[in-house]
Tab-separated table of C-alpha atoms and ligand atoms in Angstrom:
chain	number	residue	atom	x	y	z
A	1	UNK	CA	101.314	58.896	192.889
A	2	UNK	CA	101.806	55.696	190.638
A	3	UNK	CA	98.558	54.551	188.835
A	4	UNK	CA	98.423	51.150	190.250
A	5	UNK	CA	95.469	48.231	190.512
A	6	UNK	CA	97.267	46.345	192.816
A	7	UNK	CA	95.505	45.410	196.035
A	8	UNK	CA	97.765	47.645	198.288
A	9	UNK	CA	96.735	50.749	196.031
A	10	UNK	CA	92.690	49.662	195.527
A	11	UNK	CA	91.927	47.992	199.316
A	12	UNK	CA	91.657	51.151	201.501
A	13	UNK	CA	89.908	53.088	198.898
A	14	UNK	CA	86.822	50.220	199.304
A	15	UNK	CA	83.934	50.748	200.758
A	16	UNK	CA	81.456	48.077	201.103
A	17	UNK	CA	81.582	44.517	200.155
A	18	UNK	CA	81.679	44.935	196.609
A	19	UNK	CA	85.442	44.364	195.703
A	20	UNK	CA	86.262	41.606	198.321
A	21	UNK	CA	88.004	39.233	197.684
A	22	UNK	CA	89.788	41.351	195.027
A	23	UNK	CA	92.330	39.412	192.510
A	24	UNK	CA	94.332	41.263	190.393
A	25	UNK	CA	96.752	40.519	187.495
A	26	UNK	CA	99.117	42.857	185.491
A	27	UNK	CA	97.793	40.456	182.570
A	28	UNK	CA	94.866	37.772	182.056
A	29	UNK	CA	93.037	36.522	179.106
A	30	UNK	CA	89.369	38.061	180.653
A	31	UNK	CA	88.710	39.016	183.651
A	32	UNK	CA	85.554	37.572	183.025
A	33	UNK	CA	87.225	33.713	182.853
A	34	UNK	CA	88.871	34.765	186.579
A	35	UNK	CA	85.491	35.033	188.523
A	36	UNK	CA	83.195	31.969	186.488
A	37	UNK	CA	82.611	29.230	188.085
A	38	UNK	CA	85.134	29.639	190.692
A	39	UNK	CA	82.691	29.372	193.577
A	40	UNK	CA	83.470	33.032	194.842
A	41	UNK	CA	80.906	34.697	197.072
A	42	UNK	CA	79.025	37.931	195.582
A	43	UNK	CA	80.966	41.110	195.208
A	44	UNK	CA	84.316	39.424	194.192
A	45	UNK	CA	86.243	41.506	192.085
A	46	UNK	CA	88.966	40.530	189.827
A	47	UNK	CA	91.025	43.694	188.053
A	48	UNK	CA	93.817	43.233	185.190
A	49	UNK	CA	96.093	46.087	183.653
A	50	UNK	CA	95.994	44.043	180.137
A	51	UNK	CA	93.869	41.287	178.830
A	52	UNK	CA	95.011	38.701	175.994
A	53	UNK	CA	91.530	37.717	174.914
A	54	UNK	CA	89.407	41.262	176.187
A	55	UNK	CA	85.723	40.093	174.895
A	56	UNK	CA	82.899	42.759	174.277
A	57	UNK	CA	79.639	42.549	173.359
A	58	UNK	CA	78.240	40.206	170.529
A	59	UNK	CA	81.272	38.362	170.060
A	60	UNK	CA	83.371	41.042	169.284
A	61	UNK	CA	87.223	41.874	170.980
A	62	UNK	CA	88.325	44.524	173.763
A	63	UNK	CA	91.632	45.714	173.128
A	64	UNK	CA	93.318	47.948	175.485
A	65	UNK	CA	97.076	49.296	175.870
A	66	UNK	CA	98.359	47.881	178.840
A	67	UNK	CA	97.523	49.881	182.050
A	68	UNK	CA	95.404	52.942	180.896
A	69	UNK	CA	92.042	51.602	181.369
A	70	UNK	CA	90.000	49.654	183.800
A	71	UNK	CA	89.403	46.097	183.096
A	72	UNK	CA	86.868	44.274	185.505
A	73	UNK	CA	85.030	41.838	186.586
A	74	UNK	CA	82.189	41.999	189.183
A	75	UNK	CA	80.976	38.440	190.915
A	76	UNK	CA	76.505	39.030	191.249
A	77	UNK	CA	74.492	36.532	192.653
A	78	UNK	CA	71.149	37.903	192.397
A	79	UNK	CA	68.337	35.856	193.977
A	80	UNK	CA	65.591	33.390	192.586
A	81	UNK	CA	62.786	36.043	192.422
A	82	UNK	CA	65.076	39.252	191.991
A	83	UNK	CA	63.653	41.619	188.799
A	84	UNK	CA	64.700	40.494	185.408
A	85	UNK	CA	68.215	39.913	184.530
A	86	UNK	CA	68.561	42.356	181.541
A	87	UNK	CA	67.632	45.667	183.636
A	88	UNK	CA	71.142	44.533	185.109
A	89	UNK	CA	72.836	46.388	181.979
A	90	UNK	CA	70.958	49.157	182.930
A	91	UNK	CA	72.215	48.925	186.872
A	92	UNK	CA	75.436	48.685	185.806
A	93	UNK	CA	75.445	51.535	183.409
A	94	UNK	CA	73.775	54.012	185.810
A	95	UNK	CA	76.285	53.375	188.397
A	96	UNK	CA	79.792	53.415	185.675
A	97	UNK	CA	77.883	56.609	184.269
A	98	UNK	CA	78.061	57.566	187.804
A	99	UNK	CA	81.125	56.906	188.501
A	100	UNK	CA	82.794	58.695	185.095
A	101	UNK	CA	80.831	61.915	185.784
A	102	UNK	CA	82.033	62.207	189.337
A	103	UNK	CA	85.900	61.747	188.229
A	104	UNK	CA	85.242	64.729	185.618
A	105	UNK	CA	83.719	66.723	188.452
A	106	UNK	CA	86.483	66.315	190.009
A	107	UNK	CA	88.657	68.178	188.140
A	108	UNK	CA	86.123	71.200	188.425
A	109	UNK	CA	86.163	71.163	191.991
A	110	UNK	CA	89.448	71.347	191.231
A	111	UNK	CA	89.506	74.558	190.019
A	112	UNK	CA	89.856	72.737	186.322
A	113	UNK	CA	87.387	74.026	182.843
A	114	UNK	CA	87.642	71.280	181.636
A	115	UNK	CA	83.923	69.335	182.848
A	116	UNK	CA	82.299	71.814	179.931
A	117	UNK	CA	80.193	70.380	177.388
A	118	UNK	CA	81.377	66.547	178.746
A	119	UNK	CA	78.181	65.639	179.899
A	120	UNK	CA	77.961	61.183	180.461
A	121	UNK	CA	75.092	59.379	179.019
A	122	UNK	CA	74.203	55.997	179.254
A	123	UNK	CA	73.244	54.617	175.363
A	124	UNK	CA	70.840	52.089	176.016
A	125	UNK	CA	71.501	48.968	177.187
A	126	UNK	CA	74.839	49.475	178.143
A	127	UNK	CA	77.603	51.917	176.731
A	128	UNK	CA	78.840	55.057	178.643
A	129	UNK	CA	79.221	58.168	176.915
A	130	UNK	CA	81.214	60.885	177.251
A	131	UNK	CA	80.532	64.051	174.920
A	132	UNK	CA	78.903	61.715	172.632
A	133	UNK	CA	81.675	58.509	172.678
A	134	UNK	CA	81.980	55.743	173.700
A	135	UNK	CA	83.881	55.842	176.908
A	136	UNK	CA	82.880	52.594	178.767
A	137	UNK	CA	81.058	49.148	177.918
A	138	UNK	CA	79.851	46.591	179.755
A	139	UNK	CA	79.614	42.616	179.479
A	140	UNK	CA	76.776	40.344	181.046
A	141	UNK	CA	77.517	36.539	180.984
A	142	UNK	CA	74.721	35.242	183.155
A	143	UNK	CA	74.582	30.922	184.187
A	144	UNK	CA	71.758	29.591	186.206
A	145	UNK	CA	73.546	31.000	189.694
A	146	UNK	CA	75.700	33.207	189.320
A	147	UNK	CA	76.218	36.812	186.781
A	148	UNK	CA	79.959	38.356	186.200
A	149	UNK	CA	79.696	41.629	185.060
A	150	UNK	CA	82.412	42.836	183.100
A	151	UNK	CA	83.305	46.385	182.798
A	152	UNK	CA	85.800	47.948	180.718
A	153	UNK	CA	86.334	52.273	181.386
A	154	UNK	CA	88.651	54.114	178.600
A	155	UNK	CA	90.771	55.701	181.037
A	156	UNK	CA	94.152	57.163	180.042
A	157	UNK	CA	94.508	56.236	176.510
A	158	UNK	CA	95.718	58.942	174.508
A	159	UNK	CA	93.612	59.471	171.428
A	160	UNK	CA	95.679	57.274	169.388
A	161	UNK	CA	95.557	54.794	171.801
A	162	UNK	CA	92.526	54.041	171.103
A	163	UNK	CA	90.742	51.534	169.250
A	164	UNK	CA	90.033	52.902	165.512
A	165	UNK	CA	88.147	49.415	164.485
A	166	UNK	CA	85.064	50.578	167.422
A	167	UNK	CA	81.336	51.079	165.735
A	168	UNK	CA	81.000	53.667	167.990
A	169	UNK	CA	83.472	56.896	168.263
A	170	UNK	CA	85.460	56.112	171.075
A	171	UNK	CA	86.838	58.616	173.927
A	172	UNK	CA	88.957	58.098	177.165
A	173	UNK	CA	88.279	60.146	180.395
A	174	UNK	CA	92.096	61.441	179.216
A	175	UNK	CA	91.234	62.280	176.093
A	176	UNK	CA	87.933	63.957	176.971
A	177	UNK	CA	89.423	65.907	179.732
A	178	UNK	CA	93.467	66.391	178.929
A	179	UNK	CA	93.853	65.199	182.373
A	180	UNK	CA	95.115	61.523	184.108
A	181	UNK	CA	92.698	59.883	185.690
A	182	UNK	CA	93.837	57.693	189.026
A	183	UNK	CA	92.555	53.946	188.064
A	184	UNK	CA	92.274	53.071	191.688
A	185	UNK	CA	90.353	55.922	192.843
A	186	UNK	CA	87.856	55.340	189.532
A	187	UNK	CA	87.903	51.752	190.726
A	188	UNK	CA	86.910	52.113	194.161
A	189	UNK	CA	84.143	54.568	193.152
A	190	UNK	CA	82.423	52.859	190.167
A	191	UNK	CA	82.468	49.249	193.079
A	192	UNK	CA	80.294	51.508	195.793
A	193	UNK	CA	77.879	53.100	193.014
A	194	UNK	CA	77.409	49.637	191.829
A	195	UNK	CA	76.615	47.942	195.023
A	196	UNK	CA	74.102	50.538	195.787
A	197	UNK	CA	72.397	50.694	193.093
A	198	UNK	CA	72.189	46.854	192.481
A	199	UNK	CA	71.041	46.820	196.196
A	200	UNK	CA	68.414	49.532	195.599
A	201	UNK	CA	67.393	47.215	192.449
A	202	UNK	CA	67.164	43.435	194.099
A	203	UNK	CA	64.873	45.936	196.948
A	204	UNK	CA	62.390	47.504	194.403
A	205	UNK	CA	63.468	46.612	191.320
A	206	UNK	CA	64.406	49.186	188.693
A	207	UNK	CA	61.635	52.221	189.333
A	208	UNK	CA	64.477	53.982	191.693
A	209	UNK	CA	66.570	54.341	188.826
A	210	UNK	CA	64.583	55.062	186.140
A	211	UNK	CA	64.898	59.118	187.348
A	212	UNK	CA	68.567	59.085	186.698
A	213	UNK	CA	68.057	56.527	183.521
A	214	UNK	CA	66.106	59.547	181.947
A	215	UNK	CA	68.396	62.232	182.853
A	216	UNK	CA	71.503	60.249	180.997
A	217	UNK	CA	69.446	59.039	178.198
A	218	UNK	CA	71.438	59.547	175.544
A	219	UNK	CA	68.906	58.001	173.066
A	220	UNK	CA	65.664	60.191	173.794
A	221	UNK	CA	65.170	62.305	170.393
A	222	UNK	CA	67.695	60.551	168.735
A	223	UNK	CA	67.414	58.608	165.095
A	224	UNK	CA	68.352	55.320	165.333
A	225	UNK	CA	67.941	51.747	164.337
A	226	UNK	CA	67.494	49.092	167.093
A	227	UNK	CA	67.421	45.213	165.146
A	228	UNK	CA	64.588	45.805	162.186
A	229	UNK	CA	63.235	48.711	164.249
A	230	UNK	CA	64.114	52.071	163.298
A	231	UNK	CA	62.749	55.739	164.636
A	232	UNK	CA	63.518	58.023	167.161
A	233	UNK	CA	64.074	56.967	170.720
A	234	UNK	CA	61.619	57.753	173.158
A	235	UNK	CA	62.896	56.985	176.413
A	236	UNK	CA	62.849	53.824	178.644
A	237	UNK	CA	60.221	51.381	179.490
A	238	UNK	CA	59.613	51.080	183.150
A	239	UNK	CA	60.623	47.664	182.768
A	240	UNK	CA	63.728	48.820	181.406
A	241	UNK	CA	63.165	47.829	177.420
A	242	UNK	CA	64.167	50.562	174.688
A	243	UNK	CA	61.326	52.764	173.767
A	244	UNK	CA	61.167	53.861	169.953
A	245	UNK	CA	58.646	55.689	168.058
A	246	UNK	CA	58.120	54.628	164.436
A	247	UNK	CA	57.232	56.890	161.587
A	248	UNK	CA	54.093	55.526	162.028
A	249	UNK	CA	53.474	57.098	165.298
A	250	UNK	CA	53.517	53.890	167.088
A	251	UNK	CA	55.697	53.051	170.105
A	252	UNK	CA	57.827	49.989	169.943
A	253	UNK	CA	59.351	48.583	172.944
A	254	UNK	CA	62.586	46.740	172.476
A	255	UNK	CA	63.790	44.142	174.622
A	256	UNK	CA	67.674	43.521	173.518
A	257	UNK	CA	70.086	43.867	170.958
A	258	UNK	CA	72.873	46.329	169.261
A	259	UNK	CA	71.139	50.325	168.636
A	260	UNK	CA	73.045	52.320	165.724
A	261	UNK	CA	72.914	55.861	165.591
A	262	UNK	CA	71.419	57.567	162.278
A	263	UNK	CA	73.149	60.415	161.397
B	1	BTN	C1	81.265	46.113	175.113
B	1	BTN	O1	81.023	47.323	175.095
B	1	BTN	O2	81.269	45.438	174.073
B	1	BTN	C2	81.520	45.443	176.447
B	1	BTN	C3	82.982	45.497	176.791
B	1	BTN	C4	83.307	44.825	178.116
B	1	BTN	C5	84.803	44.774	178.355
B	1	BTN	C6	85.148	44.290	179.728
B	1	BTN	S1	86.844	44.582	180.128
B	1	BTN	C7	86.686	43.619	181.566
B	1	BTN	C8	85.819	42.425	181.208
B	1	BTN	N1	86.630	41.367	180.662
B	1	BTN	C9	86.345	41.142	179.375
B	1	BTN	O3	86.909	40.282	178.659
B	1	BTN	N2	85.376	41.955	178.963
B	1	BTN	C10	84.920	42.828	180.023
């Protein structure tokens, strides 16, 4: 089966709203520039194979080969009154956690070996793990009405397809596993795990998810530096800020920013 984005391979695999109208292109600057300000309702989806001008966090590039990962961009308009906009990371990262873990299930139902030791994590506020790496990222550009969520998943890159310049390791669901990974399938999965779990959050904010936030917490115990913080993380706020405890004893809670591992 060919590993396609297009809309005949991704439009019967959807299953809620999320994802329509879907607008894909084999290549784009940002998926991110497709959706903003374009007036699209919420749940618009726009896909590429290859972007020109990929943007990560803090200013930095996303550079992919063209075709092994997924590139997207989800259209949220939460409402005046919905919980605070930087739990979204979290949302988002719970569900593309989510959605990674259940395609390297897969292969164990399967009959496959390969799911040991490949546990996904989410590292705080919103990379993707996978066996420690960095397997997906996510983008939050927020105006005063609407938020596109950008979302880029390592896929099929072989391990020297991927990008050496990262801060953290990076890993592809190929690379982790030795298997392909069907884009369309991941697609259509990681757009239902987000809707419900951004519907569960604009219901009751983000208490639901703070059960699986825990489990994938790929920070707890860990040394690490957070800004001009630095101690071991211990866990995450109910109101979804970074908790780190300082050799002083003391508990910090930390709203944004970049977290480095110590080693
Ligand atoms: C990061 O970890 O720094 C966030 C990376 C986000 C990349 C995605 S790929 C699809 C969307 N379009 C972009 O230009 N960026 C996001």
């Amino acid at each position: 089966m060919p590993d396609s984005l297009e809309p005949r391979a991704v439009a019967p695999l959807l299953r809620g709203r999320f994802g329509r109208p879907y607008l894909f292109r084999p290549t784009c600057r940002s998926t991110q520039e497709l959706l903003r300000g374009a007036g699209l309702p919420e749940g618009a989806v726009a896909a590429a194979d290859h972007q020109t001008a990929g943007r990560g966090r803090e200013g930095r590039a996303w550079h992919d080969v063209a075709g092994r990962s997924l590139l997207l961009s989800v259209l949220l308009r939460p409402p005046t009154g919905s919980p605070p906009l930087p739990q979204l990371s979290l949302v988002a990262a719970i569900a593309v956690a989510d959605a990674v873990a259940g395609a390297i299930e897969g292969l164990a139902t399967a009959g496959e070996t390969a799911k040991r030791r490949l546990e996904t994590a989410v590292k705080w506020p919103n990379d993707v793990l996978v066996a420690g790496k960095k397997a997906a990222g996510i983008l939050l550009e927020a105006t005063s009405d609407e938020v596109v969520c950008g979302i880029g998943v390592n896929v099929n890159q072989t391990p020297s397809e991927l990008p050496q310049e990262t801060r953290a390791a990076p890993t592809s669901l190929r690379a982790a596993t030795g298997r392909t990974h069907l884009r369309a399938a991941l697609l259509a999965d990681l757009l239902a795990r987000l809707e419900d779990r951004y519907e569960t959050w604009l219901r009751e904010g983000l208490a639901p998810l703070l059960p699986a936030l825990e489990r994938q917490d790929a920070l707890r115990g860990r040394r690490l530096r957070a800004g001009d913080v630095y101690g071991t993380g211990a866990g995450i706020a109910p109101d979804g800020r970074l908790l780190v405890r300082t050799p002083s004893g003391q508990v910090a809670a930390v709203e944004s920013g970049e977290v480095t591992l110590e080693p």
